[in-house]
Amino acid sequence: MIKVNNDKPEKCIKNRDNLYRLIISQLFYDGHSTIATRLSAQSNADPPCCPSDRLLSLVTTGLQHETDRQTVSEQLFNSNPIQQMLIGPGIDLEFETDVICTAPEPSLYETVYVTSHKGACRAGAFSPDGKLIATGSCDASIKILDVEIMLAKTYNIDSTDNQEGQGHPVIRTLYDHLEEVTCLEFHPNKPILASGSRDCHVKFFDYSKTSGKKAFKTIDDVEPITCISFHPVGDHIVIGTNSPVMRLYDINTVQCYVSSVPSNQHTGPVTSIKFEPGARYFVSSSRDGSIKLWDAVSNKCVNTFEKAHDGSQVCSVTFSRNGKYILSSGKDSMVKLWELSTSRCLIAYTGAGTTGKQKHRTQALFNHSEEYVMFPDEVSTSLCAWNARNASRQQLLSLGHNGPIRSIVHSSNSAALLTCSDDFRARVWYRKQLIRS
């Protein structure tokens, strides 16, 4: 299991010193004396390194076992072998980085359906199996759409549909909030949709019942809800609000748990929150500019990334499928990939398009195979995309909205994307993946 090296940082430093010494020795051994001397001076190698072929021997031995290690890692973090086969192992920079992308580029996605609310559309979510989509609005309503039905209506992609009924993608419209719906998330294994709102309530809807337009359970808070995330098992939910304090709730008893260490908490409103797929941690971001990693059992903060986006507000955080990395975005228009084991920013995805600070908060996300990173540009309302492993820019996708993108979500198992905007509309994007011979 992967561990966050917060308790023994000196061990991590010692291991890296040994690694650099091995590199220097190998360079001397292979005759690259000039490079070795420069690296030795830069890393303050003491005592001086002698020529040695040990690094090559260690790498050769390690490569013989790398396939087995990767297989074990994939089995550990991906319990569905069929899904694993279809979408690949996901991003893992400890292994081969020169991977040929097989998923469709985001710029190739096409609009397959547009639905309208009576107010700005601010929240969206895909169900875990990718068959349902939920959208939430400032008009306090929530819509649930059937993906299979909308794909069947692909040839009528320019129409909007506000009526429920047989043959229509909108299969439910839920009314139980009094103010703007700010966040949505499907339960991991039950037909339950959770929603958060500026009315300070988190509500749980059973969408398997055709007549159920009201919530069957409500969590009351004293602050507007900003973000929610289900525990992978589904018995708990963590909630972020305009308060800096994190709330972890037992869904069955509605009992609230808060860290007993006040200094653990953020110093500003929480903007994003997400459980790690392995259920060991959850991560949060805040307007205070920091990212915090929390132990999901003790509910205590185990690591803090201060000024993660150079002091700008952090807008979104999410885990990679293997739990090794966190993807974050900020109002500095930057997207960053953080490695938990070293607490380092490994990759910065730059050039999103917006100059200066963004006005609105939005999200960065992986595609379903984690081969691409996506982020909407606020000014042009285009979708920026990068190769997740080497940060190379991909072609832009014009999202066709007449207002800022306030929520963007990707399906976890197919090339499907949802964009929600202040123009009152939510657009569903899809690209059928061609099987390559």
Tab-separated table of C-alpha atoms in Angstrom, residues 76-403:
chain	number	residue	atom	x	y	z
A	76	LEU	CA	-5.327	-3.314	-5.737
A	77	PHE	CA	-6.945	-0.096	-6.930
A	78	ASN	CA	-9.227	-1.378	-9.687
A	79	SER	CA	-11.640	-4.055	-8.549
A	80	ASN	CA	-13.516	-4.307	-11.857
A	81	PRO	CA	-11.299	-6.227	-14.327
A	82	ILE	CA	-13.639	-5.610	-17.283
A	83	GLN	CA	-13.606	-1.857	-16.744
A	84	GLN	CA	-9.828	-2.020	-16.259
A	85	MET	CA	-9.456	-3.776	-19.612
A	86	LEU	CA	-11.643	-1.199	-21.394
A	87	ILE	CA	-10.196	2.034	-20.020
A	88	GLY	CA	-6.629	1.029	-19.137
A	89	PRO	CA	-4.589	1.290	-15.946
A	90	GLY	CA	-4.729	5.085	-15.604
A	91	ILE	CA	-1.857	7.452	-14.954
A	92	ASP	CA	1.137	6.058	-13.075
A	93	LEU	CA	4.400	7.921	-13.566
A	94	GLU	CA	6.347	5.297	-11.615
A	95	PHE	CA	6.075	3.090	-14.681
A	96	GLU	CA	6.372	3.672	-18.428
A	97	THR	CA	5.660	7.311	-19.347
A	98	ASP	CA	5.871	6.988	-23.143
A	99	VAL	CA	2.374	5.600	-23.478
A	100	ILE	CA	0.470	5.847	-26.756
A	101	CYS	CA	-2.941	7.395	-26.074
A	102	THR	CA	-5.809	5.168	-27.203
A	103	ALA	CA	-8.746	7.222	-25.876
A	104	PRO	CA	-10.330	9.837	-28.156
A	105	GLU	CA	-8.856	13.320	-27.875
A	106	PRO	CA	-11.256	15.693	-26.091
A	107	SER	CA	-11.284	17.957	-29.165
A	108	LEU	CA	-13.105	15.160	-31.041
A	109	TYR	CA	-16.081	15.084	-28.656
A	110	GLU	CA	-19.458	16.083	-30.106
A	111	THR	CA	-22.600	17.486	-28.514
A	112	VAL	CA	-25.270	14.789	-28.246
A	113	TYR	CA	-27.807	16.607	-26.074
A	114	VAL	CA	-28.579	20.013	-24.582
A	115	THR	CA	-30.938	20.546	-21.663
A	116	SER	CA	-32.074	23.884	-20.234
A	117	HIS	CA	-32.906	25.107	-16.738
A	118	LYS	CA	-34.727	28.299	-15.774
A	119	GLY	CA	-31.577	29.630	-14.130
A	120	ALA	CA	-27.815	29.320	-14.366
A	121	CYS	CA	-26.657	25.681	-14.389
A	122	ARG	CA	-24.057	25.295	-11.640
A	123	ALA	CA	-23.697	21.571	-10.825
A	124	GLY	CA	-23.410	18.230	-12.605
A	125	ALA	CA	-22.578	14.571	-11.991
A	126	PHE	CA	-22.292	11.205	-13.737
A	127	SER	CA	-23.515	8.013	-12.077
A	128	PRO	CA	-20.720	5.471	-11.356
A	129	ASP	CA	-21.837	3.260	-14.266
A	130	GLY	CA	-22.070	6.249	-16.610
A	131	LYS	CA	-25.716	5.579	-17.484
A	132	LEU	CA	-27.219	8.631	-15.762
A	133	ILE	CA	-26.401	12.326	-15.575
A	134	ALA	CA	-27.632	14.865	-13.021
A	135	THR	CA	-27.682	18.651	-13.425
A	136	GLY	CA	-28.458	21.318	-10.837
A	137	SER	CA	-29.378	24.968	-11.226
A	138	CYS	CA	-29.874	28.331	-9.559
A	139	ASP	CA	-33.598	27.740	-10.108
A	140	ALA	CA	-33.278	25.140	-7.275
A	141	SER	CA	-34.216	22.240	-9.572
A	142	ILE	CA	-32.353	19.025	-10.333
A	143	LYS	CA	-32.676	17.005	-13.538
A	144	ILE	CA	-31.697	13.371	-14.046
A	145	LEU	CA	-31.040	12.297	-17.631
A	146	ASP	CA	-30.717	8.861	-19.209
A	147	VAL	CA	-27.563	8.629	-21.337
A	148	GLU	CA	-28.790	5.748	-23.508
A	149	ILE	CA	-31.941	7.655	-24.483
A	150	MET	CA	-30.010	10.800	-25.371
A	151	LEU	CA	-27.545	8.828	-27.496
A	152	ALA	CA	-30.508	7.387	-29.379
A	153	LYS	CA	-31.580	10.971	-30.124
A	154	THR	CA	-28.114	11.993	-31.344
A	155	TYR	CA	-29.421	13.084	-34.729
A	156	ASN	CA	-31.505	15.773	-33.007
A	157	ILE	CA	-28.672	17.272	-31.000
A	158	ASP	CA	-29.674	20.928	-31.372
A	159	SER	CA	-33.006	20.620	-29.580
A	160	THR	CA	-33.628	21.188	-25.902
A	161	ASP	CA	-36.072	19.100	-23.951
A	162	ASN	CA	-37.794	20.275	-20.807
A	163	GLN	CA	-40.523	17.691	-20.572
A	164	GLU	CA	-40.441	14.326	-18.861
A	165	GLY	CA	-41.930	11.236	-20.357
A	166	GLN	CA	-41.234	8.101	-22.257
A	167	GLY	CA	-38.551	8.560	-24.886
A	168	HIS	CA	-37.198	11.773	-23.365
A	169	PRO	CA	-33.688	11.849	-21.849
A	170	VAL	CA	-34.911	13.820	-18.801
A	171	ILE	CA	-36.379	11.018	-16.681
A	172	ARG	CA	-36.704	12.907	-13.358
A	173	THR	CA	-36.992	16.510	-12.227
A	174	LEU	CA	-36.522	16.975	-8.496
A	175	TYR	CA	-37.730	19.958	-6.469
A	176	ASP	CA	-36.838	20.135	-2.797
A	177	HIS	CA	-34.267	22.919	-2.432
A	178	LEU	CA	-35.098	26.560	-1.814
A	179	GLU	CA	-31.966	28.075	-3.348
A	180	GLU	CA	-29.209	27.323	-5.872
A	181	VAL	CA	-28.063	23.713	-6.182
A	182	THR	CA	-24.283	23.920	-5.810
A	183	CYS	CA	-23.122	20.271	-5.959
A	184	LEU	CA	-24.358	16.802	-6.901
A	185	GLU	CA	-23.046	13.273	-6.427
A	186	PHE	CA	-24.444	9.803	-7.046
A	187	HIS	CA	-24.200	7.126	-4.362
A	188	PRO	CA	-21.510	4.548	-5.292
A	189	ASN	CA	-23.857	1.527	-5.212
A	190	LYS	CA	-27.457	2.604	-4.510
A	191	PRO	CA	-30.043	4.546	-6.576
A	192	ILE	CA	-29.487	7.655	-4.467
A	193	LEU	CA	-28.532	11.153	-5.559
A	194	ALA	CA	-27.099	13.606	-3.013
A	195	SER	CA	-27.337	17.351	-3.573
A	196	GLY	CA	-25.968	20.367	-1.749
A	197	SER	CA	-27.401	23.871	-1.887
A	198	ARG	CA	-27.004	27.447	-0.790
A	199	ASP	CA	-30.046	26.801	1.413
A	200	CYS	CA	-27.613	25.019	3.828
A	201	HIS	CA	-29.091	21.547	3.205
A	202	VAL	CA	-27.756	18.301	1.786
A	203	LYS	CA	-30.621	16.196	0.465
A	204	PHE	CA	-30.814	12.543	-0.555
A	205	PHE	CA	-33.188	11.485	-3.341
A	206	ASP	CA	-34.225	7.938	-4.278
A	207	TYR	CA	-34.447	8.267	-8.057
A	208	SER	CA	-35.620	4.665	-8.526
A	209	LYS	CA	-39.122	5.882	-7.567
A	210	THR	CA	-40.843	7.645	-10.443
A	211	SER	CA	-43.074	9.650	-8.123
A	212	GLY	CA	-40.341	10.713	-5.697
A	213	LYS	CA	-39.637	14.385	-6.318
A	214	LYS	CA	-38.821	15.093	-2.656
A	215	ALA	CA	-35.818	14.008	-0.598
A	216	PHE	CA	-36.206	11.071	1.790
A	217	LYS	CA	-33.425	12.372	4.068
A	218	THR	CA	-31.886	15.784	4.770
A	219	ILE	CA	-28.710	16.934	6.514
A	220	ASP	CA	-29.088	20.441	7.938
A	221	ASP	CA	-26.132	22.797	8.235
A	222	VAL	CA	-25.705	26.436	9.217
A	223	GLU	CA	-23.588	27.381	6.173
A	224	PRO	CA	-24.241	27.136	2.419
A	225	ILE	CA	-23.006	23.814	1.008
A	226	THR	CA	-20.176	24.093	-1.535
A	227	CYS	CA	-19.102	20.477	-2.210
A	228	ILE	CA	-19.816	16.863	-1.219
A	229	SER	CA	-18.182	13.464	-1.727
A	230	PHE	CA	-19.385	9.956	-0.887
A	231	HIS	CA	-17.128	7.446	0.833
A	232	PRO	CA	-16.444	4.648	-1.722
A	233	VAL	CA	-18.511	2.230	0.394
A	234	GLY	CA	-21.360	4.742	0.627
A	235	ASP	CA	-21.988	4.825	4.388
A	236	HIS	CA	-20.413	8.233	4.935
A	237	ILE	CA	-20.288	11.557	3.141
A	238	VAL	CA	-17.862	14.429	3.608
A	239	ILE	CA	-19.229	17.949	3.202
A	240	GLY	CA	-17.560	21.282	2.502
A	241	THR	CA	-19.277	24.607	3.222
A	242	ASN	CA	-18.565	28.323	3.383
A	243	SER	CA	-17.124	27.512	6.807
A	244	PRO	CA	-13.464	26.357	6.951
A	245	VAL	CA	-14.405	23.319	9.070
A	246	MET	CA	-14.713	19.918	7.373
A	247	ARG	CA	-17.773	17.789	8.202
A	248	LEU	CA	-17.838	13.999	7.917
A	249	TYR	CA	-21.345	12.501	8.300
A	250	ASP	CA	-22.601	8.998	8.917
A	251	ILE	CA	-25.423	8.767	6.383
A	252	ASN	CA	-27.451	6.274	8.426
A	253	THR	CA	-27.353	8.124	11.756
A	254	VAL	CA	-26.683	11.649	10.379
A	255	GLN	CA	-24.026	11.982	13.086
A	256	CYS	CA	-21.354	14.579	12.313
A	257	TYR	CA	-17.633	14.110	12.934
A	258	VAL	CA	-15.125	16.973	13.026
A	259	SER	CA	-11.375	16.824	13.589
A	260	SER	CA	-10.457	17.320	17.246
A	261	VAL	CA	-7.426	19.407	16.230
A	262	PRO	CA	-8.568	22.971	15.360
A	263	SER	CA	-5.306	23.733	13.551
A	264	ASN	CA	-6.142	20.966	11.046
A	265	GLN	CA	-8.875	23.076	9.473
A	266	HIS	CA	-8.698	25.453	6.547
A	267	THR	CA	-8.792	29.203	7.182
A	268	GLY	CA	-11.256	29.944	4.376
A	269	PRO	CA	-14.369	28.434	2.759
A	270	VAL	CA	-13.960	24.949	1.303
A	271	THR	CA	-14.165	24.876	-2.508
A	272	SER	CA	-13.738	21.187	-3.402
A	273	ILE	CA	-13.562	17.809	-1.719
A	274	LYS	CA	-13.018	14.241	-2.902
A	275	PHE	CA	-12.553	10.772	-1.415
A	276	GLU	CA	-9.640	8.664	-2.608
A	277	PRO	CA	-10.894	5.520	-4.446
A	278	GLY	CA	-9.144	3.264	-1.937
A	279	ALA	CA	-10.999	5.037	0.922
A	280	ARG	CA	-7.839	5.754	2.906
A	281	TYR	CA	-7.866	9.515	2.430
A	282	PHE	CA	-9.947	12.434	1.265
A	283	VAL	CA	-8.615	15.721	-0.071
A	284	SER	CA	-9.969	19.255	0.231
A	285	SER	CA	-9.183	22.665	-1.231
A	286	SER	CA	-10.060	26.134	-0.058
A	287	ARG	CA	-10.183	29.800	-0.867
A	288	ASP	CA	-7.254	30.115	1.545
A	289	GLY	CA	-5.041	28.749	-1.255
A	290	SER	CA	-4.188	25.438	0.382
A	291	ILE	CA	-4.839	21.760	-0.301
A	292	LYS	CA	-5.261	19.400	2.643
A	293	LEU	CA	-5.007	15.615	2.767
A	294	TRP	CA	-7.115	13.924	5.451
A	295	ASP	CA	-7.010	10.467	7.017
A	296	ALA	CA	-10.426	9.006	6.219
A	297	VAL	CA	-10.495	6.935	9.426
A	298	SER	CA	-9.298	9.413	12.066
A	299	ASN	CA	-10.646	12.473	10.173
A	300	LYS	CA	-7.354	14.278	10.880
A	301	CYS	CA	-5.274	16.295	8.438
A	302	VAL	CA	-2.074	14.417	7.532
A	303	ASN	CA	-0.581	16.826	4.999
A	304	THR	CA	-1.053	20.416	3.825
A	305	PHE	CA	0.087	21.945	0.540
A	306	GLU	CA	0.356	25.643	1.418
A	307	LYS	CA	-0.032	28.172	-1.421
A	308	ALA	CA	-0.568	25.302	-3.823
A	309	HIS	CA	-1.350	27.750	-6.635
A	310	ASP	CA	1.002	30.545	-5.577
A	311	GLY	CA	-1.542	32.047	-3.190
A	312	SER	CA	-4.520	31.965	-5.565
A	313	GLN	CA	-7.737	30.248	-4.555
A	314	VAL	CA	-7.688	26.517	-5.217
A	315	CYS	CA	-10.848	25.687	-7.173
A	316	SER	CA	-10.835	21.896	-7.486
A	317	VAL	CA	-9.061	18.744	-6.339
A	318	THR	CA	-9.479	15.133	-7.401
A	319	PHE	CA	-7.558	11.859	-7.035
A	320	SER	CA	-6.156	9.656	-9.751
A	321	ARG	CA	-7.683	6.165	-9.757
A	322	ASN	CA	-4.651	4.580	-8.099
A	323	GLY	CA	-4.652	7.169	-5.304
A	324	LYS	CA	-1.045	8.207	-5.960
A	325	TYR	CA	-1.752	11.655	-7.366
A	326	ILE	CA	-3.970	14.688	-6.833
A	327	LEU	CA	-5.033	16.913	-9.734
A	328	SER	CA	-5.779	20.503	-8.728
A	329	SER	CA	-6.816	23.731	-10.430
A	330	GLY	CA	-6.713	27.316	-9.222
A	331	LYS	CA	-7.897	30.789	-10.103
A	332	ASP	CA	-4.404	31.347	-11.525
A	333	SER	CA	-5.613	29.273	-14.527
A	334	MET	CA	-3.045	26.611	-13.677
A	335	VAL	CA	-3.604	22.875	-13.368
A	336	LYS	CA	-1.158	20.848	-11.284
A	337	LEU	CA	-0.451	17.168	-10.640
A	338	TRP	CA	0.776	16.408	-7.113
A	339	GLU	CA	2.512	13.218	-6.008
A	340	LEU	CA	1.400	12.181	-2.516
A	341	SER	CA	4.444	10.068	-1.628
A	342	THR	CA	6.799	13.043	-2.052
A	343	SER	CA	4.373	15.990	-1.567
A	344	ARG	CA	5.708	17.487	-4.814
A	345	CYS	CA	4.098	19.107	-7.823
A	346	LEU	CA	5.256	16.795	-10.619
A	347	ILE	CA	3.590	18.478	-13.603
A	348	ALA	CA	2.133	21.940	-14.230
A	349	TYR	CA	-0.301	22.114	-17.143
A	350	THR	CA	0.044	25.678	-18.440
A	351	GLY	CA	-1.385	27.859	-21.176
A	352	ALA	CA	-5.086	27.406	-20.503
A	353	GLY	CA	-5.785	30.733	-22.222
A	354	THR	CA	-7.098	33.009	-19.490
A	355	THR	CA	-4.708	35.835	-18.644
A	356	GLY	CA	-4.579	37.000	-15.057
A	357	LYS	CA	-6.892	35.602	-12.413
A	358	GLN	CA	-10.152	33.861	-13.207
A	359	LYS	CA	-13.374	35.416	-11.983
A	360	HIS	CA	-15.276	32.152	-11.535
A	361	ARG	CA	-14.397	28.824	-9.962
A	362	THR	CA	-14.301	25.769	-12.204
A	363	GLN	CA	-12.750	22.300	-12.231
A	364	ALA	CA	-9.851	20.411	-13.778
A	365	LEU	CA	-10.398	16.727	-14.484
A	366	PHE	CA	-9.039	13.569	-16.070
A	367	ASN	CA	-10.754	11.794	-18.924
A	368	HIS	CA	-11.944	8.237	-18.229
A	369	SER	CA	-8.569	6.654	-19.100
A	370	GLU	CA	-6.513	9.386	-17.366
A	371	GLU	CA	-4.590	9.926	-20.601
A	372	TYR	CA	-5.754	13.538	-20.845
A	373	VAL	CA	-6.228	16.429	-18.426
A	374	MET	CA	-9.001	18.918	-19.211
A	375	PHE	CA	-9.786	22.440	-18.046
A	376	PRO	CA	-12.272	25.015	-19.455
A	377	ASP	CA	-10.977	28.438	-20.449
A	378	GLU	CA	-13.168	31.115	-18.875
A	379	VAL	CA	-12.799	33.789	-21.574
A	380	SER	CA	-13.234	31.708	-24.751
A	381	THR	CA	-15.456	28.986	-23.175
A	382	SER	CA	-13.237	26.445	-24.938
A	383	LEU	CA	-11.989	23.192	-23.451
A	384	CYS	CA	-8.216	23.051	-23.006
A	385	ALA	CA	-6.613	19.622	-22.921
A	386	TRP	CA	-3.140	18.244	-22.248
A	387	ASN	CA	-1.466	14.863	-22.450
A	388	ALA	CA	-1.581	13.879	-18.775
A	389	ARG	CA	1.931	12.396	-18.752
A	390	ASN	CA	4.003	14.972	-20.652
A	391	ALA	CA	1.754	18.081	-20.489
A	392	SER	CA	1.769	18.597	-24.272
A	393	ARG	CA	-1.101	20.833	-25.415
A	394	GLN	CA	-3.902	19.271	-27.446
A	395	GLN	CA	-6.393	20.961	-29.752
A	396	LEU	CA	-9.070	23.170	-28.231
A	397	LEU	CA	-12.745	22.169	-28.211
A	398	SER	CA	-15.280	24.988	-28.510
A	399	LEU	CA	-17.950	24.197	-25.925
A	400	GLY	CA	-20.647	26.386	-27.491
A	401	HIS	CA	-21.813	28.038	-24.265
A	402	ASN	CA	-22.731	31.732	-24.015
A	403	GLY	CA	-21.495	32.057	-20.448
